[in-house]
Amino acid sequence: MIPLVKPYIAPKEEMLPAIEKILYSGYIAEGEAVYKFENELSNYLNNPNLLVVNSGTAALHIALTLLGIGKGDEVISTPMTAEPTNTTIALTGAKVVWADIDEETGLLDPESVRMKISERTKAIMLVHYAGMVCDLDKFNAISEETGIPIIEDSAHCLGGKYNGNIIGSNSRFTCFSFQAIKQMTTVDGGAIALKDEKDMEKARKLRWFGLDKKVSRLENDIKQAGFKYGMNNVNATIGSVQLRHKEVIQRYIENGKYFDEALKGASGVTLIPYYNNTEPSYWLYTMKVGDRDDFCRMMESEGIMASPLHHRSDTHSVFSESKCSLEHMDKWYKSFVHIPCGWWVDDEVREKIVDCIKKGW
Ligand SMILES: *Cc1c(COP(=O)(O)O)cnc(C)c1O
């Protein structure tokens, strides 16, 4: 079966010597390997204000904490995402306020977000779901107008672009995940990219109990309690080797562009229109199909995994207070589907996928 997701690990000859060296170096906690990976990632994402952490969830939690979000506050978000986007909001004590999605793309609808803004709104959480980039032209305008900061959950969107620039420096906070099934994995890991240099030092402290690493432990005075969210040298070493293989990230994008062209006009399929000035990372290829169950069965009988993958977040009991009607979400949820698009999909497989879809179901 061709899977929807699959971890890429760099060749043994490159990876194992690097891991062996760091494991027996005596320095396996946060150290030089972390700062090296941080630098490399910072260069790739074209943002000098970047910190690596031990998960994407940690990155989101740090962003929310930096904004001082807590009980009595509201964060506008989408149910069309993986759980951590919204469980981290719940963790702060703030209320998740659902906005509806754009039925054509599955991404947050700027007009719906605008209508949900109240005096308690402290942030807008944008998810570049499946690697499709949100309508940043409109969201940037809303953020400028209202002064409400944006947190971009870019866990699905490593390598996506806005205005020709790689995602990672548009908003005050952009969070990435290097969990097993994301475009690039460090086994587990994440990063937070910041727009404001002033947020950097605070974020650095928050990732390590609230301590300042530049000052000795005896001279340290914790003013705000932080977390234990730093990355260690082992995961960072893995990350440095993985990041040498940008062709892997590029292959998702090439496959996605191929499907965009090859599936044009295919009957029973509605392709996603991408927003102005955005370029997806195609972590998963997303489209809408009629008779989705039959579609998935047909694809599986051909040895190709096809599925909606994510469960909408607003149905969890923890968010029961946030419940509201989301008309477009309901419609989208019945018809969207993902097909494999990643580095393991070679030319032959992608042609087969297109042939199967064109034959019908
Ligand atoms: C994976 C993921 C996260 C969290 O990443 P972890 O590294 O697993 O903590 C956050 N948001 C979305 C949308 C994700 O898919």
XYZ file of N, CA, C and O in Angstrom, residues 84-240:
628
model
N -3.155 19.243 18.541
C -2.315 20.156 19.337
C -2.544 21.637 19.083
O -2.317 22.456 19.979
N -2.990 22.004 17.888
C -3.271 23.416 17.604
C -4.197 23.980 18.678
O -3.997 25.092 19.173
N -5.203 23.207 19.024
C -6.241 23.715 19.923
C -6.096 23.241 21.369
O -6.506 23.952 22.283
N -5.481 22.081 21.585
C -5.273 21.658 22.983
C -4.285 22.600 23.676
O -4.412 22.853 24.869
N -3.343 23.145 22.931
C -2.404 24.088 23.565
C -3.139 25.360 24.002
O -2.808 25.936 25.043
N -4.123 25.785 23.212
C -4.925 26.957 23.614
C -5.675 26.608 24.901
O -5.669 27.388 25.865
N -6.282 25.428 24.929
C -7.029 24.999 26.119
C -6.105 24.949 27.344
O -6.501 25.324 28.443
N -4.875 24.516 27.138
C -3.901 24.426 28.242
C -3.657 25.769 28.932
O -3.392 25.808 30.135
N -3.730 26.838 28.178
C -3.476 28.162 28.781
C -4.666 28.623 29.613
O -4.551 29.593 30.357
N -5.821 27.974 29.446
C -7.023 28.396 30.154
C -7.910 29.280 29.296
O -9.040 29.605 29.661
N -7.399 29.691 28.122
C -8.196 30.542 27.226
C -9.264 29.712 26.516
O -9.170 28.493 26.444
N -10.247 30.425 25.996
C -11.316 29.745 25.259
C -10.993 29.734 23.767
O -10.604 30.750 23.197
N -11.189 28.571 23.161
C -11.054 28.481 21.714
C -12.362 28.982 21.102
O -13.435 28.522 21.475
N -12.252 29.938 20.201
C -13.443 30.409 19.481
C -13.291 29.957 18.036
O -12.342 30.333 17.347
N -14.216 29.113 17.594
C -14.106 28.585 16.233
C -14.587 29.613 15.228
O -15.664 30.194 15.388
N -13.809 29.798 14.194
C -14.309 30.529 13.032
C -14.565 29.480 11.958
O -14.051 28.355 12.033
N -15.364 29.822 10.972
C -15.664 28.863 9.913
C -14.532 28.876 8.880
O -13.696 29.779 8.855
N -14.560 27.858 8.056
C -13.529 27.754 7.023
C -14.093 28.203 5.675
O -15.303 28.333 5.520
N -13.209 28.403 4.747
C -13.590 28.667 3.365
C -13.875 27.291 2.758
O -13.004 26.424 2.735
N -15.078 27.134 2.273
C -15.514 25.821 1.788
C -14.685 25.322 0.601
O -14.619 24.135 0.323
N -14.050 26.246 -0.107
C -13.273 25.834 -1.280
C -11.887 25.316 -0.920
O -11.274 24.585 -1.695
N -11.388 25.735 0.243
C -9.994 25.401 0.573
C -9.820 24.630 1.879
O -8.765 24.043 2.111
N -10.827 24.693 2.754
C -10.698 24.046 4.059
C -9.910 24.889 5.052
O -9.683 24.470 6.184
N -9.459 26.081 4.622
C -8.666 26.948 5.507
C -9.548 28.041 6.096
O -10.576 28.393 5.525
N -9.117 28.596 7.231
C -9.913 29.624 7.914
C -10.340 30.728 6.950
O -9.537 31.218 6.149
N -11.605 31.126 7.093
C -12.169 32.168 6.255
C -11.980 33.524 6.961
O -12.490 33.727 8.060
N -11.236 34.451 6.345
C -10.949 35.737 6.997
C -12.221 36.472 7.428
O -12.239 37.095 8.485
N -13.269 36.399 6.630
C -14.497 37.117 6.983
C -15.131 36.516 8.224
O -15.646 37.223 9.084
N -15.108 35.195 8.323
C -15.659 34.545 9.513
C -14.830 34.904 10.743
O -15.366 35.171 11.820
N -13.508 34.944 10.582
C -12.623 35.321 11.697
C -12.963 36.738 12.162
O -13.118 37.010 13.339
N -13.125 37.626 11.207
C -13.445 39.022 11.530
C -14.708 39.108 12.390
O -14.775 39.870 13.351
N -15.696 38.296 12.038
C -16.966 38.343 12.781
C -16.845 37.787 14.201
O -17.665 38.071 15.054
N -15.820 36.956 14.427
C -15.672 36.330 15.754
C -14.798 37.158 16.710
O -14.603 36.791 17.858
N -14.248 38.230 16.217
C -13.366 39.050 17.069
C -14.169 39.763 18.156
O -15.227 40.329 17.878
N -13.689 39.673 19.384
C -14.326 40.392 20.499
C -13.235 41.129 21.268
O -12.046 41.042 20.917
N -13.607 41.824 22.329
C -12.579 42.537 23.113
C -11.694 41.554 23.875
O -10.642 41.931 24.389
N -12.112 40.294 23.931
C -11.294 39.286 24.628
C -10.324 38.546 23.693
O -9.504 37.756 24.139
N -10.436 38.791 22.389
C -9.582 38.072 21.427
C -8.118 38.483 21.591
O -7.780 39.651 21.437
N -7.257 37.499 21.870
C -5.843 37.812 22.099
C -4.939 37.312 20.979
O -3.770 37.695 20.899
N -5.469 36.414 20.145
C -4.657 35.918 19.028
C -5.543 35.244 17.988
O -6.658 34.805 18.302
N -5.022 35.204 16.774
C -5.671 34.428 15.708
C -4.703 33.312 15.342
O -3.535 33.566 15.033
N -5.195 32.084 15.445
C -4.355 30.915 15.154
C -4.654 30.458 13.726
O -5.766 30.042 13.434
N -3.638 30.564 12.866
C -3.828 30.134 11.475
C -3.127 28.801 11.261
O -1.975 28.640 11.665
N -3.803 27.869 10.626
C -3.185 26.588 10.318
C -3.082 26.449 8.797
O -4.090 26.521 8.098
N -1.867 26.268 8.327
C -1.670 26.038 6.887
C -1.910 24.551 6.643
O -0.976 23.776 6.416
N -3.170 24.198 6.721
C -3.559 22.790 6.759
C -3.097 22.006 5.519
O -3.307 22.445 4.385
N -2.511 20.851 5.794
C -2.013 19.948 4.752
C -0.955 20.609 3.855
O -0.588 20.071 2.815
N -0.492 21.790 4.288
C 0.540 22.476 3.515
C -0.012 23.584 2.631
O 0.756 24.262 1.941
N -1.350 23.786 2.666
C -1.935 24.882 1.884
C -1.848 26.154 2.737
O -2.175 26.137 3.913
N -1.406 27.234 2.126
C -1.153 28.462 2.895
C -2.439 29.296 2.992
O -3.128 29.501 1.989
N -2.739 29.763 4.205
C -3.936 30.590 4.443
C -3.874 31.883 3.633
O -2.820 32.269 3.127
N -4.998 32.551 3.574
C -5.105 33.810 2.826
C -4.393 34.924 3.602
O -5.019 35.787 4.209
N -3.078 34.910 3.554
C -2.286 35.818 4.399
C -2.468 37.287 4.026
O -2.367 38.152 4.891
N -2.757 37.586 2.760
C -3.035 38.990 2.398
C -4.132 39.525 3.310
O -4.009 40.595 3.901
N -5.210 38.762 3.406
C -6.369 39.226 4.189
C -6.103 39.148 5.689
O -6.500 40.040 6.434
N -5.456 38.089 6.141
C -5.210 37.962 7.585
C -4.219 39.019 8.073
O -4.369 39.559 9.166
N -3.220 39.312 7.261
C -2.281 40.372 7.656
C -3.023 41.696 7.811
O -2.753 42.465 8.737
N -3.964 41.945 6.901
C -4.733 43.196 6.965
C -5.566 43.229 8.249
O -5.619 44.250 8.934
N -6.195 42.121 8.589
C -7.009 42.063 9.817
C -6.119 42.306 11.036
O -6.461 43.059 11.947
N -4.956 41.676 11.054
C -4.047 41.797 12.179
C -3.558 43.249 12.331
O -3.489 43.779 13.435
N -3.241 43.881 11.201
C -2.779 45.273 11.245
C -3.874 46.201 11.747
O -3.641 47.087 12.568
N -5.061 45.958 11.244
C -6.209 46.800 11.577
C -6.587 46.702 13.050
O -6.916 47.685 13.689
N -6.557 45.486 13.585
C -7.077 45.251 14.937
C -5.969 45.163 15.986
O -6.252 45.207 17.186
N -4.733 44.995 15.534
C -3.630 44.822 16.479
C -3.584 43.432 17.105
O -2.775 43.179 18.009
N -4.435 42.529 16.621
C -4.424 41.163 17.174
C -3.335 40.344 16.475
O -3.321 40.255 15.247
N -2.407 39.770 17.264
C -1.308 39.030 16.628
C -1.765 37.695 16.021
O -2.744 37.100 16.476
N -1.003 37.272 15.028
C -1.264 35.987 14.375
C -0.208 34.980 14.828
O 0.975 35.300 14.906
N -0.665 33.774 15.141
C 0.253 32.648 15.323
C 0.013 31.737 14.129
O -1.113 31.317 13.887
N 1.066 31.469 13.362
C 0.916 30.522 12.258
C 1.345 29.142 12.727
O 2.495 28.963 13.133
N 0.414 28.197 12.699
C 0.767 26.800 12.937
C 1.170 26.235 11.582
O 0.320 25.906 10.762
N 2.472 26.162 11.382
C 2.997 25.731 10.085
C 3.557 24.313 10.163
O 4.471 23.951 9.431
N 2.986 23.523 11.063
C 3.446 22.137 11.234
C 3.350 21.342 9.928
O 4.096 20.390 9.724
N 2.429 21.751 9.059
C 2.244 21.033 7.786
C 2.923 21.747 6.626
O 2.770 21.345 5.489
N 3.591 22.837 6.915
C 3.911 23.723 5.796
C 5.377 24.113 5.693
O 5.704 25.211 5.263
N 6.280 23.207 6.056
C 7.701 23.481 5.873
C 7.969 23.575 4.364
O 7.707 22.612 3.631
N 8.455 24.709 3.914
C 8.751 24.865 2.478
C 7.652 25.566 1.696
O 7.821 25.865 0.520
N 6.504 25.844 2.336
C 5.458 26.632 1.672
C 5.915 28.076 1.553
O 6.875 28.491 2.217
N 5.269 28.842 0.681
C 5.716 30.221 0.461
C 4.574 31.223 0.473
O 3.439 30.881 0.173
N 4.946 32.460 0.849
C 4.018 33.583 0.760
C 4.785 34.748 0.148
O 5.888 35.071 0.612
N 4.227 35.340 -0.891
C 4.906 36.426 -1.611
C 6.314 36.026 -2.052
O 7.236 36.846 -2.036
N 6.472 34.772 -2.386
C 7.770 34.291 -2.852
C 8.763 33.983 -1.740
O 9.840 33.462 -1.999
N 8.400 34.300 -0.483
C 9.302 34.020 0.639
C 8.856 32.764 1.373
O 7.655 32.544 1.553
N 9.820 32.003 1.830
C 9.490 30.779 2.559
C 8.745 31.145 3.849
O 9.059 32.149 4.503
N 7.728 30.364 4.197
C 6.923 30.608 5.401
C 7.835 30.548 6.634
O 8.589 29.582 6.802
N 7.761 31.564 7.484
C 8.593 31.557 8.685
C 8.942 32.954 9.177
O 9.608 33.107 10.193
N 8.506 33.987 8.449
C 8.805 35.329 8.951
C 7.661 36.305 8.703
O 7.832 37.506 8.812
N 6.497 35.779 8.373
C 5.367 36.671 8.093
C 4.724 37.219 9.369
O 4.484 38.414 9.488
N 4.463 36.319 10.307
C 3.719 36.705 11.508
C 4.634 36.806 12.722
O 5.799 36.412 12.657
N 4.060 37.289 13.823
C 4.878 37.421 15.036
C 5.418 36.056 15.479
O 6.529 35.944 15.991
N 4.618 35.001 15.271
C 5.054 33.644 15.634
C 4.725 32.673 14.508
O 3.610 32.667 14.010
N 5.689 31.839 14.140
C 5.406 30.740 13.217
C 5.969 29.471 13.846
O 7.139 29.425 14.234
N 5.105 28.452 13.971
C 5.505 27.227 14.669
C 5.622 26.057 13.697
O 4.759 25.868 12.843
N 6.698 25.299 13.854
C 6.951 24.138 12.995
C 7.058 22.866 13.831
O 7.380 22.933 15.026
N 6.793 21.747 13.197
C 6.929 20.447 13.867
C 7.841 19.536 13.062
O 7.749 19.492 11.828
N 8.714 18.815 13.775
C 9.567 17.801 13.129
C 9.238 16.426 13.676
O 10.104 15.576 13.870
N 7.977 16.229 13.973
C 7.466 14.942 14.438
C 7.624 13.931 13.291
O 7.836 14.316 12.135
N 7.468 12.669 13.619
C 7.779 11.578 12.681
C 7.219 11.754 11.271
O 7.918 11.520 10.292
N 5.960 12.155 11.160
C 5.324 12.111 9.833
C 5.305 13.447 9.097
O 4.720 13.557 8.025
N 5.959 14.446 9.641
C 5.968 15.744 8.955
C 6.994 15.727 7.811
O 7.758 14.781 7.682
N 7.037 16.816 7.009
C 7.939 16.801 5.823
C 9.375 16.504 6.195
O 10.106 15.888 5.445
N 9.798 17.021 7.344
C 11.139 16.716 7.828
C 11.028 16.315 9.287
O 10.380 17.008 10.067
N 11.642 15.196 9.638
C 11.565 14.760 11.033
C 12.936 14.756 11.695
O 13.957 14.475 11.051
N 12.930 15.099 12.996
C 14.122 14.913 13.833
C 13.778 13.825 14.864
O 14.310 13.817 15.965
N 12.856 12.942 14.533
C 12.190 11.933 15.354
C 11.070 12.616 16.137
O 9.910 12.229 16.049
N 11.417 13.621 16.926
C 10.475 14.544 17.526
C 11.199 15.868 17.624
O 12.410 15.898 17.870
N 10.472 16.939 17.440
C 11.114 18.245 17.521
C 10.214 19.310 16.942
O 9.138 19.019 16.412
N 10.648 20.539 17.089
C 9.869 21.647 16.558
C 10.703 22.909 16.557
O 11.865 22.905 16.959
N 10.104 23.975 16.074
C 10.799 25.263 16.068
C 9.777 26.373 16.156
O 8.641 26.224 15.722
N 10.223 27.477 16.743
C 9.390 28.670 16.764
C 10.187 29.809 16.127
O 11.319 30.087 16.526
N 9.620 30.397 15.083
C 10.257 31.509 14.385
C 9.527 32.780 14.793
O 8.298 32.817 14.795
N 10.307 33.787 15.162
C 9.724 35.007 15.723
C 10.008 36.204 14.837
O 11.047 36.272 14.182
N 9.099 37.140 14.828
C 9.298 38.337 14.014
C 10.018 39.398 14.841
O 10.829 40.155 14.339
N 9.685 39.431 16.131
C 10.147 40.483 17.019
C 11.347 39.988 17.829
O 11.247 39.029 18.589
N 12.471 40.673 17.660
C 13.688 40.272 18.367
C 13.488 40.236 19.887
O 14.083 39.432 20.586
N 12.624 41.119 20.376
C 12.380 41.181 21.822
C 11.738 39.905 22.362
O 11.881 39.579 23.534
N 11.001 39.215 21.493
C 10.379 37.961 21.913
C 11.417 36.844 22.086
O 11.175 35.854 22.771
N 12.562 37.016 21.410
C 13.576 35.958 21.375
C 14.082 35.568 22.765
O 14.089 34.400 23.131
N 14.517 36.587 23.515
C 15.112 36.292 24.825
C 14.087 35.686 25.776
O 14.378 34.767 26.536
N 12.846 36.203 25.694
C 11.780 35.662 26.539
C 11.484 34.216 26.161
O 11.305 33.358 27.021
N 11.448 33.954 24.868
C 11.147 32.597 24.402
C 12.259 31.631 24.833
O 12.006 30.501 25.243
N 13.495 32.119 24.745
C 14.653 31.304 25.126
C 14.555 30.883 26.602
O 14.855 29.749 26.959
N 14.120 31.828 27.437
C 13.957 31.497 28.854
C 12.792 30.545 29.070
O 12.886 29.609 29.861
N 11.699 30.806 28.344
C 10.506 29.952 28.529
C 10.787 28.499 28.179
O 10.147 27.589 28.690
N 11.731 28.277 27.269
C 11.981 26.886 26.884
C 12.847 26.151 27.917
O 13.022 24.950 27.834
N 13.391 26.898 28.883
C 14.256 26.246 29.882
C 13.934 26.728 31.286
O 14.687 27.466 31.893
N 12.796 26.381 31.784
C 12.325 26.652 33.157
C 12.137 28.128 33.504
O 11.653 28.459 34.586
N 12.578 29.019 32.630
C 12.592 30.440 32.988
C 13.997 30.907 33.338
O 14.217 32.064 33.681
N 14.963 29.977 33.214
C 16.368 30.299 33.522
C 17.049 30.955 32.325
O 16.707 30.693 31.173
N 18.026 31.789 32.625
C 18.823 32.430 31.586
C 20.120 31.635 31.425
O 20.954 31.609 32.327
N 20.278 30.992 30.246
C 21.446 30.127 30.029
C 22.765 30.901 30.017
O 23.829 30.321 30.213
N 22.685 32.220 29.769
C 23.921 33.008 29.670
C 24.503 33.332 31.055
O 25.650 33.729 31.173
N 23.682 33.169 32.073
C 24.100 33.496 33.435
C 24.231 32.186 34.219
O 23.496 31.234 33.970
N 25.173 32.122 35.150
C 25.361 30.880 35.899
C 24.120 30.600 36.748
O 23.356 31.502 37.090
N 23.973 29.314 37.086
C 22.765 28.905 37.793
C 22.591 29.649 39.118
O 21.484 29.992 39.507
N 23.713 29.923 39.794
C 23.656 30.588 41.100
C 23.175 32.035 41.000
O 22.536 32.558 41.895
N 23.517 32.670 39.866
C 23.138 34.080 39.689
C 21.756 34.238 39.055
O 21.285 35.355 38.879
N 21.151 33.100 38.652
C 19.875 33.169 37.959
C 18.726 33.489 38.895
O 18.698 33.034 40.036
N 17.787 34.280 38.388
C 16.580 34.556 39.148
C 15.395 34.370 38.214
O 15.220 35.130 37.250
N 14.582 33.346 38.463
C 13.428 33.083 37.596
C 12.311 34.067 37.943
O 11.839 34.105 39.072
N 11.929 34.861 36.946
C 10.837 35.827 37.161
C 9.524 35.257 36.661
O 8.467 35.538 37.201
N 9.596 34.502 35.580
C 8.393 33.829 35.080
C 8.749 32.356 34.872
O 9.742 32.053 34.209
N 7.921 31.475 35.439
C 8.193 30.041 35.318
C 8.101 29.618 33.863
O 7.180 30.016 33.142
N 9.076 28.826 33.432
C 9.080 28.353 32.049
C 8.880 26.849 31.979
O 8.542 26.203 32.971
N 9.116 26.303 30.807
C 8.878 24.884 30.560
C 10.207 24.145 30.395
O 11.268 24.743 30.464
N 10.117 22.848 30.110
C 11.300 22.071 29.754
C 11.080 21.663 28.303
O 10.714 20.534 28.018
N 11.237 22.617 27.407
C 10.851 22.431 26.001
C 12.025 22.463 25.034
O 11.833 22.501 23.829
N 13.255 22.476 25.547
C 14.397 22.562 24.645
C 14.635 21.277 23.871
O 14.195 20.196 24.268
N 15.340 21.415 22.773
C 15.746 20.239 22.003
C 17.072 19.751 22.582
O 17.812 20.528 23.186
N 17.385 18.469 22.416
C 18.685 17.976 22.870
C 19.627 17.786 21.679
O 19.195 17.814 20.522
N 20.905 17.581 21.984
C 21.919 17.461 20.933
C 21.690 16.270 19.997
O 22.118 16.298 18.842
N 21.032 15.243 20.504
C 20.833 14.045 19.664
C 19.814 14.340 18.564
O 20.065 14.111 17.375
N 18.656 14.876 18.952
C 17.649 15.217 17.944
C 18.164 16.301 16.996
O 17.868 16.279 15.798
N 18.949 17.236 17.543
C 19.467 18.317 16.708
C 20.475 17.778 15.691
O 20.509 18.217 14.544
N 21.282 16.794 16.102
C 22.246 16.176 15.177
C 21.488 15.483 14.043
O 21.853 15.612 12.868
N 20.434 14.770 14.419
C 19.586 14.127 13.402
C 19.031 15.209 12.467
O 19.052 15.063 11.243
N 18.585 16.314 13.057
C 18.022 17.414 12.270
C 19.008 17.985 11.270
O 18.658 18.238 10.113
N 20.256 18.170 11.696
C 21.265 18.724 10.786
C 21.489 17.813 9.585
O 21.657 18.289 8.461
